[in-house]
Amino acid sequence: DANESKLDLDIDWPGVFKHAQAISKTNPFWNELSGSNPFVHDIAASNRNENNKCLSILKEKPYLFPKISSNRDSLDSSGDELDIDCLLRKSSARRSGRSKSVSDFLDIVDNRRFNPHKTAPQKVTASDMTWLQNDREAYKMAWLSHRQLTRSCLDLEAMSHSPGWAQTQATDIHVVCKLNHKGGSVQLPDSDINIHVPMGHVLPGEFQEVGLKAILNPPLSCNNELSSTVSPLIELTLSNLNTSEAIFLEVKVAAKVKNDPLSQVMSDIVCFFSLNKEGPFKKLENCYIYQDTIQVKLTDLSHVMYAVIAIQASKIQPPATNVWDYVHRTVSVGIYGPKYIHPSFTAVFTVFGHNYIPGKLTICDIKKGGKSMPPVVFQLWGKHTFLLENPQDLNISLTSCDPDFQIKMEDQSKNIKKEELKTGEMVRQQFLFSMLGCREMHFFVFLVQIKILKSSQVTQFHVTTPEPAPKLSGIINRPKRLQNRKEIKSAPWLLIPTIRYPKFQDKPLSVNTYGVALKTVLRQNKIDYLLEYFKGDTIALLGEDKVKAIGQTKVKDWYVGVLRRKIGLVHCKNIKVISKEQAMDTADSELTTRNLVEQIALPFKKLTYIYSAVLSTVSESVYDWRALAEVLGYSHMSLDDFNEAHIDKESERVAHVVKKMKQDCHANKKKRLFLYELIVALLKIDCQGLVARLTQDTIILTSAVKLGKNWRELAEKLARLTKQQIEAYEVPHQGKNGAVALEMMWKPAYDFLYTWAAHYGDGYRDVLQDLQSALDKMKNPVTKEWRELTGALILVNCMEVLRASAFSKIEEE
């Protein structure tokens, strides 16, 4: 190909590679990894050396890209780390070649070709290759070749010592779908923003490519005293304008007009529309509003369109002072951080003027050692929404619940001004975490508190950090089959449509081991979850694992057994273990799977739980609302029951079923208990992982409530916490008198237990057993009276025998 040969001739490849070999010997990249991003080390170095502003790790030839006056990004950004929103700003046209992505360059080339009058004349070298501007593919190959040279400088093993830099890739919050004449819907991932394309929108045989993108900062012109945006700026692109039907934009917004007559008359939820990103925006009339959802009919179609939803007031009439006074407005916050935690890292607290919280966020203004760092992609660690009736000054404080980590003193508390909230823009605050001493890295939990300065309202939530970075050498050398398994596990949405919950079968338990009682045990004071038996009784043993728990006076080892249709613990020393073949008479130790499920769920009749947490956990984890409805006794339910709620997502349907069951239980409190019935249902559809998670969460919460001020003694026993560390847990919950009220003491207890349990990862059995052992060893053990933790240990030890008996191994087709 003539173009390719010309490219080879002009670029002088041997010279480029020679230069690369020379740079690797002098490049401080090899021994100063943590100082800067290795992708752009030379660029960062040029920040320190003012006389060397032209050095770039991309090694571009000067004639490859037009000379453009540089700004900040030219020195500390790389093509791998571009903020997609930054790229679309007008200022991107002023960036230097070093900080652009290939698509950015190609767009500029196109713009110059079609809009020559928009660009000032540029000084270019005599060897400027005009042919590259006319051949997009050659231009792309030239640029990519240089990027590949950059990547070849990376030593993956060395990079594992500074893993944060492995996370610098561009993010883009958009989706593109190709639809035919039958139409369809396009949803922006992780959002309530949808485009509905009706049938016949394009002619048979033709296609429509619909692009949907969220720009997090809304247009400033739409935020003023009479108007406030409640959605991101939505960019909609269409490939085909030969259409015969309008399309519909549907957005769920973060506000609802108040019910009082003044608010209803003075304000409305509206959609502003423009063909340009900067405006001007006009109000669209074809809008249908249902509660917090707005549907807009778009008739004036163009290749690129922009829409934003806002609350608009006709005028502000006292006592109202601004448009916020007419609405109930929800504020969304997200905590972002690196993909893996390091000994020192930054967490970013972000306030959004809408309810769309992206899973990734490119942060451009991170500072390290007083210098600006290149843009880095941060992951969403946790999110929360709360009602804010008026724009007010907020105080944000973060508290580490783990004594191994601390927050930089000046970062512990920060303020956000109400004027910043009024603009509708994204507001960010950075918090620097660091590890104390040279301990082993581990994930931990921290508390986020949002205080409204002019009132006593406080919102708080916990955030769990990700794991520390894995050793790269272990990943690289891992066998391929394990890599494949990891990929499947980390992408559950690929499996969701094919998940079929197994059919629960009510039949006798299959037991392999029995025990013969060596003595008679009858208790004057009956103890929950402990069996009573006569000498010679044959007891069915549900597994060979032992449970450690307190008896009448001391801690013993127990088996989980069945006798006379009752499940409980039997002291290991009181029985002789025998096989199925040796057992003579097993009639007294038979049990059905239905009876097993109903008995092992009994602790949930007495455990404390947070309904909203249970609801969100279940709705996120159950993938088939019909399966859950059936086992809860709602097999008559159909999709028609969901119409009034406009429920589209499976998670929302599951939540609807759970809410219905909660209402029914509430209406019949004496006979029905919500959490108990829910756990029984989940066990019947084999959601054992979910049951384990709910068990651990409710046990931790109930233990915290039971302990009260005695949590301090437990903290010393479990984690050897010092007096100062215990006080650190209590500080966020202190009242005006500087002490924690007795009825509030469960909160620091919960914070501690949650953090302690997080160190176990997925080992929920160990969490429950170690907690039981620690509680049993206290001076006045709460477990003497409160036996539900023992019941929870019985539950988790019976899961294997339940699965083996109640669900057939080969699913029927």
Short mmCIF file of N, CA and C in Angstrom, two decimals, residues 36 62 116-117 138-139 166 298 369 507 531 566 695 737 781:
data_model
loop_
_atom_site.label_atom_id
_atom_site.label_comp_id
_atom_site.label_asym_id
_atom_site.label_seq_id
_atom_site.Cartn_x
_atom_site.Cartn_y
_atom_site.Cartn_z
N SER A 36 5.29 9.14 40.33
CA SER A 36 4.41 9.64 39.27
C SER A 36 3.86 8.48 38.48
N PRO A 62 7.59 15.74 15.52
CA PRO A 62 6.94 17.05 15.60
C PRO A 62 5.93 17.29 14.48
N PRO A 116 -12.97 25.22 7.83
CA PRO A 116 -11.64 25.83 7.82
C PRO A 116 -11.62 27.23 8.41
N HIS A 117 -12.75 27.91 8.36
CA HIS A 117 -12.77 29.29 8.86
C HIS A 117 -12.74 29.35 10.38
N ALA A 138 -4.73 5.48 8.23
CA ALA A 138 -3.28 5.66 8.33
C ALA A 138 -2.94 6.54 9.53
N TYR A 139 -3.75 7.58 9.72
CA TYR A 139 -3.54 8.51 10.83
C TYR A 139 -3.65 7.76 12.17
N ALA A 166 -2.17 1.25 37.57
CA ALA A 166 -2.74 0.30 36.59
C ALA A 166 -4.19 0.64 36.30
N LEU A 298 -40.28 13.68 21.72
CA LEU A 298 -39.31 14.47 20.93
C LEU A 298 -39.69 14.39 19.45
N GLY A 369 1.78 15.74 46.83
CA GLY A 369 3.00 16.50 47.10
C GLY A 369 2.90 17.93 46.58
N LYS A 507 -39.46 -33.79 51.17
CA LYS A 507 -39.25 -35.23 51.31
C LYS A 507 -38.36 -35.50 52.51
N LEU A 531 -30.92 -30.08 72.69
CA LEU A 531 -31.80 -31.27 72.71
C LEU A 531 -31.84 -31.91 74.09
N LYS A 566 -37.40 -32.65 66.37
CA LYS A 566 -36.84 -31.39 66.85
C LYS A 566 -35.35 -31.32 66.53
N THR A 695 -28.13 -13.50 57.52
CA THR A 695 -27.90 -14.05 58.86
C THR A 695 -26.80 -13.27 59.56
N ASN A 737 -23.47 16.42 75.65
CA ASN A 737 -22.72 16.34 76.92
C ASN A 737 -21.40 15.59 76.77
N PRO A 781 -22.20 -13.38 80.30
CA PRO A 781 -22.48 -13.63 78.87
C PRO A 781 -23.94 -13.35 78.51
#
